[in-house]
PDB file of C-alpha atoms in Angstrom:
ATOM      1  CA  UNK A  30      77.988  26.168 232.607  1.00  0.00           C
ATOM      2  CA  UNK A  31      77.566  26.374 228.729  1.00  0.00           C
ATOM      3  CA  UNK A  32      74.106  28.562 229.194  1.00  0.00           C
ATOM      4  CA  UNK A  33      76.415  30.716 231.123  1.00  0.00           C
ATOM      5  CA  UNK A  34      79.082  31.378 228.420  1.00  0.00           C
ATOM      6  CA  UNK A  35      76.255  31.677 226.116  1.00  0.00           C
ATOM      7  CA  UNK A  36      74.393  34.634 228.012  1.00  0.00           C
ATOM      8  CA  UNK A  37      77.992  36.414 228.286  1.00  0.00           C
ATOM      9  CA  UNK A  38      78.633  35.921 224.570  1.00  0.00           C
ATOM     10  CA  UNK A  39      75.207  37.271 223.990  1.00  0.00           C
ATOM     11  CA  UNK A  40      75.590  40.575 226.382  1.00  0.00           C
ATOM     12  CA  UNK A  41      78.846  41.029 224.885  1.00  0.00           C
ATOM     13  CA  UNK A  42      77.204  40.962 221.080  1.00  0.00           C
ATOM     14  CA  UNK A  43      74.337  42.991 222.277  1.00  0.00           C
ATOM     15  CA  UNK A  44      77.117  45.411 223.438  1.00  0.00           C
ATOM     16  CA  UNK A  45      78.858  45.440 220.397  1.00  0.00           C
ATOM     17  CA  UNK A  46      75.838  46.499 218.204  1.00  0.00           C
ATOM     18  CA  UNK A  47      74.592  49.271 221.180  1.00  0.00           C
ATOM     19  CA  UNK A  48      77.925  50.870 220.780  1.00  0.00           C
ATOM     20  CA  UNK A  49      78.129  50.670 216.962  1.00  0.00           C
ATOM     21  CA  UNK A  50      74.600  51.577 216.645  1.00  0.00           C
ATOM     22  CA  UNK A  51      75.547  54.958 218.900  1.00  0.00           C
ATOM     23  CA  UNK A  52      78.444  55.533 217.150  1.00  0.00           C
ATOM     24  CA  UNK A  53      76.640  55.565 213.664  1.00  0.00           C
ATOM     25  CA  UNK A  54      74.321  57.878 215.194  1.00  0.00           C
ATOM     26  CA  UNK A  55      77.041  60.070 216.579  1.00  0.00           C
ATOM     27  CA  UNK A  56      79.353  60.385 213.357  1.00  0.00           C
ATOM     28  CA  UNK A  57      78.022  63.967 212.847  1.00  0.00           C
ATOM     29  CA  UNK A  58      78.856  64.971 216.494  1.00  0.00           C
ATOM     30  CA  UNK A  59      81.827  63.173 217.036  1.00  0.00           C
ATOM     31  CA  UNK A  60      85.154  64.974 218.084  1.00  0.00           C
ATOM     32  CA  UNK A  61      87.924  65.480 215.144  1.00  0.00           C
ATOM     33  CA  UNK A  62      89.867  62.631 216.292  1.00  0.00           C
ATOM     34  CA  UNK A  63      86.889  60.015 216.130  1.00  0.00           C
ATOM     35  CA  UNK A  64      85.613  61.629 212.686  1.00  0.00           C
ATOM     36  CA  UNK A  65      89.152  61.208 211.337  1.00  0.00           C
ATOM     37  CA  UNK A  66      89.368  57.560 212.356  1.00  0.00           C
ATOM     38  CA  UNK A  67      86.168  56.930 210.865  1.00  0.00           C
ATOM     39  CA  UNK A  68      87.322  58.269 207.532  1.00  0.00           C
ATOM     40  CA  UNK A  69      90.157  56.378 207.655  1.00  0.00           C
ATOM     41  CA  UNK A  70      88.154  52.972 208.074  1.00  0.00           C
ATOM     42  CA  UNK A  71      85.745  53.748 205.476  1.00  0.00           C
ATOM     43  CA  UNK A  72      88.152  54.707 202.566  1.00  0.00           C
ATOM     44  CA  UNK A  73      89.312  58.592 203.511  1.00  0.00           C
ATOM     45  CA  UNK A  74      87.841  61.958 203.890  1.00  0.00           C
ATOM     46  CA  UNK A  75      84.356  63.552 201.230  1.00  0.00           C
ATOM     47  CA  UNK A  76      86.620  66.321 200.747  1.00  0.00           C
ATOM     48  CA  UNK A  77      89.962  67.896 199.893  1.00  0.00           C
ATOM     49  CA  UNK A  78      92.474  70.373 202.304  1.00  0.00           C
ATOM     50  CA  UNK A  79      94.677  72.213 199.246  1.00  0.00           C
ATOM     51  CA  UNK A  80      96.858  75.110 200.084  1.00  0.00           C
ATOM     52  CA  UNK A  81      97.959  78.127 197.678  1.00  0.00           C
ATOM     53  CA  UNK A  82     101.807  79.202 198.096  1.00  0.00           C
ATOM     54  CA  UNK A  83     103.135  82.162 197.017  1.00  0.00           C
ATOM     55  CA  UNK A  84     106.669  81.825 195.218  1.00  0.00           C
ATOM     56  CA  UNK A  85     108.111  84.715 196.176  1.00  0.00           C
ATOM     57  CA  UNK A  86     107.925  83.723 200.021  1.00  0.00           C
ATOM     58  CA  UNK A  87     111.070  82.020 199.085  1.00  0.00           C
ATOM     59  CA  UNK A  88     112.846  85.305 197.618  1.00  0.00           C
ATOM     60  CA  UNK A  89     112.696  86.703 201.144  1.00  0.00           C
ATOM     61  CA  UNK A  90     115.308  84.075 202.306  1.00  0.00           C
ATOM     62  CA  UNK A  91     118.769  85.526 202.066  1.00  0.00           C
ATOM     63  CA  UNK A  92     120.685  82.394 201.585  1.00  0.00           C
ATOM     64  CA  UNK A  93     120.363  79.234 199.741  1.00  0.00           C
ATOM     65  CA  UNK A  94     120.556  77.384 202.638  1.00  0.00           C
ATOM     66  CA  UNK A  95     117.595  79.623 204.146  1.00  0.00           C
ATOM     67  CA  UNK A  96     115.476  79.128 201.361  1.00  0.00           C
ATOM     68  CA  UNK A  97     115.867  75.515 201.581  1.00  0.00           C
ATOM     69  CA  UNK A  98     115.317  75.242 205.271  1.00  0.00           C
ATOM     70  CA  UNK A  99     111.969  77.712 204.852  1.00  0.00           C
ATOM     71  CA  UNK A 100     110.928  74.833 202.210  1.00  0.00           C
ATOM     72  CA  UNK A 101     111.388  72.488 204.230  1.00  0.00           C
ATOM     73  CA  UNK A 102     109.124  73.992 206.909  1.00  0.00           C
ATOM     74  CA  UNK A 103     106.487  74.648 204.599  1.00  0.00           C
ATOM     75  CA  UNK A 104     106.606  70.958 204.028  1.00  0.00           C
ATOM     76  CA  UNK A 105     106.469  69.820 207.327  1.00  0.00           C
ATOM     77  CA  UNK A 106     103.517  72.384 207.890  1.00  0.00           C
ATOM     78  CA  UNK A 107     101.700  71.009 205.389  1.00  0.00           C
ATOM     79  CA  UNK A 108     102.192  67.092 206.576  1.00  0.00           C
ATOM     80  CA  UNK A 109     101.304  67.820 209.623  1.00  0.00           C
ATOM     81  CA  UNK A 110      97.854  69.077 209.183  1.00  0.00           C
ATOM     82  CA  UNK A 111      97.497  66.195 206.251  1.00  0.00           C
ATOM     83  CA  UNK A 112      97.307  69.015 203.679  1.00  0.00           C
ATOM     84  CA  UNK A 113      96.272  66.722 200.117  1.00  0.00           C
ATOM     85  CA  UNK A 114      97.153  69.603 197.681  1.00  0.00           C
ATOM     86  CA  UNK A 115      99.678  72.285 197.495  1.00  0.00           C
ATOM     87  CA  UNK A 116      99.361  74.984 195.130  1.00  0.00           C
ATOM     88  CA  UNK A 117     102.388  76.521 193.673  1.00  0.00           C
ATOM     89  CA  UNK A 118     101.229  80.425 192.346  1.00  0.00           C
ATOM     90  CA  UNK A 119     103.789  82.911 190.304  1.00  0.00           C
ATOM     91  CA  UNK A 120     103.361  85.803 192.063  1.00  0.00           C
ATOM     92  CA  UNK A 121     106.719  87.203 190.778  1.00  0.00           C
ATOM     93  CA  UNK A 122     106.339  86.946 186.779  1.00  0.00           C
ATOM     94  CA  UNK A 123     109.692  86.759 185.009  1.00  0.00           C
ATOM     95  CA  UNK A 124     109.014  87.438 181.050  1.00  0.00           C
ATOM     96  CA  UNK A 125     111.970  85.689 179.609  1.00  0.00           C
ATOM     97  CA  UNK A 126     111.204  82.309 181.326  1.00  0.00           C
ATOM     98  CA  UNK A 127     107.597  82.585 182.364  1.00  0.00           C
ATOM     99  CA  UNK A 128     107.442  81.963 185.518  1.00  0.00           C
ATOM    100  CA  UNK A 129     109.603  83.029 188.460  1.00  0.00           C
ATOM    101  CA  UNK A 130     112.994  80.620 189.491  1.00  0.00           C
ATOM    102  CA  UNK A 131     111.758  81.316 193.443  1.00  0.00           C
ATOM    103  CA  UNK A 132     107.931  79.094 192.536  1.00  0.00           C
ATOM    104  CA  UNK A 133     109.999  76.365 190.140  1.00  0.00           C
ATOM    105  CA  UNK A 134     112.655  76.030 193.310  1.00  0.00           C
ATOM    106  CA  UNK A 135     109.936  75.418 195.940  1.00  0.00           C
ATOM    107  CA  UNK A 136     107.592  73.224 193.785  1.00  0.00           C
ATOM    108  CA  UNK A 137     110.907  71.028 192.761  1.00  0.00           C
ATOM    109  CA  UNK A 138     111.800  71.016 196.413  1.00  0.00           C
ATOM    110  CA  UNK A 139     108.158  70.084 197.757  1.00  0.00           C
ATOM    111  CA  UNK A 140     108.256  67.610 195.512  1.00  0.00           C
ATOM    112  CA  UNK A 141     111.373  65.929 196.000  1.00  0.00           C
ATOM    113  CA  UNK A 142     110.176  65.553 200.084  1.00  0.00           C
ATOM    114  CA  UNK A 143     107.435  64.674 199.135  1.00  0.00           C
ATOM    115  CA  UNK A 144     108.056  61.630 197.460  1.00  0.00           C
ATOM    116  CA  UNK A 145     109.173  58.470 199.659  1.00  0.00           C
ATOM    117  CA  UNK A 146     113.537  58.301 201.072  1.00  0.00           C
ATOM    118  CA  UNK A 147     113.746  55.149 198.706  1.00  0.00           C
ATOM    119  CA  UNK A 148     112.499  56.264 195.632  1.00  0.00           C
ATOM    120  CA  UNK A 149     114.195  59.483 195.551  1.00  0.00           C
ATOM    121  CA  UNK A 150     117.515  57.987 193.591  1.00  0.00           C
ATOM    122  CA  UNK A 151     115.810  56.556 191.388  1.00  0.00           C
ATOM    123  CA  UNK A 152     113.153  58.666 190.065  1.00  0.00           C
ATOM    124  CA  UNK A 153     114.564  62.164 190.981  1.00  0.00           C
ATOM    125  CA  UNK A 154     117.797  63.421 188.576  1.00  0.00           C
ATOM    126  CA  UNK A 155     120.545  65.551 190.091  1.00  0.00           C
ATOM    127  CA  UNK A 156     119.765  68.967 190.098  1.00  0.00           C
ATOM    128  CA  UNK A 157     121.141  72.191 191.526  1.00  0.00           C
ATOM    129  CA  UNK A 158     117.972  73.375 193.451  1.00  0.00           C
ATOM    130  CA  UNK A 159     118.422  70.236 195.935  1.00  0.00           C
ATOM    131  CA  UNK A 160     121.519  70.457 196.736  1.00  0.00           C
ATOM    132  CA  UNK A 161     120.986  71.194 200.275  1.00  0.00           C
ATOM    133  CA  UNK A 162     117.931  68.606 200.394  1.00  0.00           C
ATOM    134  CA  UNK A 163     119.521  65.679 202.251  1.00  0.00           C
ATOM    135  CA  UNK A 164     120.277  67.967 205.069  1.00  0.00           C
ATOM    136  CA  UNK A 165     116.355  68.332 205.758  1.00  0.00           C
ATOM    137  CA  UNK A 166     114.400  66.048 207.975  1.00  0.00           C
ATOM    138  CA  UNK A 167     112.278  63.018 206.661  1.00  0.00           C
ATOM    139  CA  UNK A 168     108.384  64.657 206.967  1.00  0.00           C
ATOM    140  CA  UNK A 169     107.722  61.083 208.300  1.00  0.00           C
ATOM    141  CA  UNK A 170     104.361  61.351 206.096  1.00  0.00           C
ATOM    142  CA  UNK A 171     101.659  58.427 206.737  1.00  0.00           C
ATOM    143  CA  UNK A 172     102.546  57.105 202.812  1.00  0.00           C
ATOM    144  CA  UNK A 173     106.122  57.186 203.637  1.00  0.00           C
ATOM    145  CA  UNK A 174     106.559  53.803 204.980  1.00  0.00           C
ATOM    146  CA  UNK A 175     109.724  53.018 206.690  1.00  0.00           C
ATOM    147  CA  UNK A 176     112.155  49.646 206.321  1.00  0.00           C
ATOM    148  CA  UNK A 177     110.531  47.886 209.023  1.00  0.00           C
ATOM    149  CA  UNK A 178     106.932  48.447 208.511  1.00  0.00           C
ATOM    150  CA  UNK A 179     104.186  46.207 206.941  1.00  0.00           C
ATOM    151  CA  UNK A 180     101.821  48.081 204.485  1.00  0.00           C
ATOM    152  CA  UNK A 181      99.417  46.538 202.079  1.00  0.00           C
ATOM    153  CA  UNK A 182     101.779  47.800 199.120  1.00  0.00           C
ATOM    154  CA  UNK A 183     104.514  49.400 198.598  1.00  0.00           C
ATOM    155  CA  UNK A 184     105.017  51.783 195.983  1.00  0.00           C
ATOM    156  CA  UNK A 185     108.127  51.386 194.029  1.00  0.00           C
ATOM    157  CA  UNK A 186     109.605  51.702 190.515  1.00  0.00           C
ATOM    158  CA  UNK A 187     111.122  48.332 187.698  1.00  0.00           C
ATOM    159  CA  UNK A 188     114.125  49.643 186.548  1.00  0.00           C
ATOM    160  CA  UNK A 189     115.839  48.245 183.386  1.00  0.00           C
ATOM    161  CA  UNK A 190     118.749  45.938 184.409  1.00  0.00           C
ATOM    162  CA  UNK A 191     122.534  47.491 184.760  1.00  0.00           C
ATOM    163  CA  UNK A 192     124.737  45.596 181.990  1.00  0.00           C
ATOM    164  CA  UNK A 193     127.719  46.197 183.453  1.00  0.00           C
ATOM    165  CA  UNK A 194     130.696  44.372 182.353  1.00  0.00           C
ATOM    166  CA  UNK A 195     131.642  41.365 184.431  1.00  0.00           C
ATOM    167  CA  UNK A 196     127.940  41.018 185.847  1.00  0.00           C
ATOM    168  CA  UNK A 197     125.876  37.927 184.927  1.00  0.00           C
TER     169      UNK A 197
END
């Protein structure tokens, strides 16, 4: 009986290492999916996906509603295809300021979705460009961890206690 479960443990390891062993073999011909997962096990991708934006894409927007809706989709595009970098370019140079007000409003706006729901209070001041922002969707990125989910860490921000009057 024990020699039995032995020989069974023993097929099972030899298995194991006959699958890893043609799995190591097969990295370079793998399917995207399997390649992606094996990334992800071994510490992330060799390389870098980075995007180049045009600011004036946003000037073709009539409303400001529109333009932050078209942001919005541009950041959703870009999370889904796990884009690491987005580059912002001034296509549309304004002299007095030096650089166009249609780049700074989609850079502010890509960044405020990009950064995680929780920290966006506290790390992100009022401004008029994201007015309209709550109405977007959460992107639902993979370093956006929601309420209920367990993650190594956490990123998060120590803020200086309120001294409010009355409060201990």
């Amino acid at each position: 009986m024990a020699s039995d479960v032995e020989e069974r443990e023993a097929r099972l390891r030899e298995k194991r290492e006959k699958r890893k062993r043609r799995r190591e073999a097969d990295v370079g011909n793998a399917p995207e999916a399997e390649r992606e997962e094996e990334y992800v096990t071994n510490g992330g991708r060799p390389w870098t996906v980075s995007i180049a934006v045009a600011g004036s894409i946003i000037e073709n927007a009539q409303k400001f509603d529109l333009k932050t809706a078209l942001a919005g989709q541009i950041a959703r595009a870009v999370t889904i295809f796990n884009v690491d970098e987005v580059v912002v370019y001034d296509d549309l140079y304004d002299a007095s300021t030096g650089h166009s007000k249609a780049s700074t409003f989609l850079a502010r706006v890509l960044q405020y979705l990009e950064m995680p729901q929780y920290l966006r209070r506290a790390l992100v001041p009022v401004h008029p460009d994201l007015k309209l922002c709550g109405t977007l969707p959460p992107l639902d990125a993979p370093h956006h961890p929601r309420a209920h989910e367990w993650k190594e860490y956490r990123e998060g921000v120590v803020l200086p206690p309120r001294n409010q009057p009355g409060m201990i």
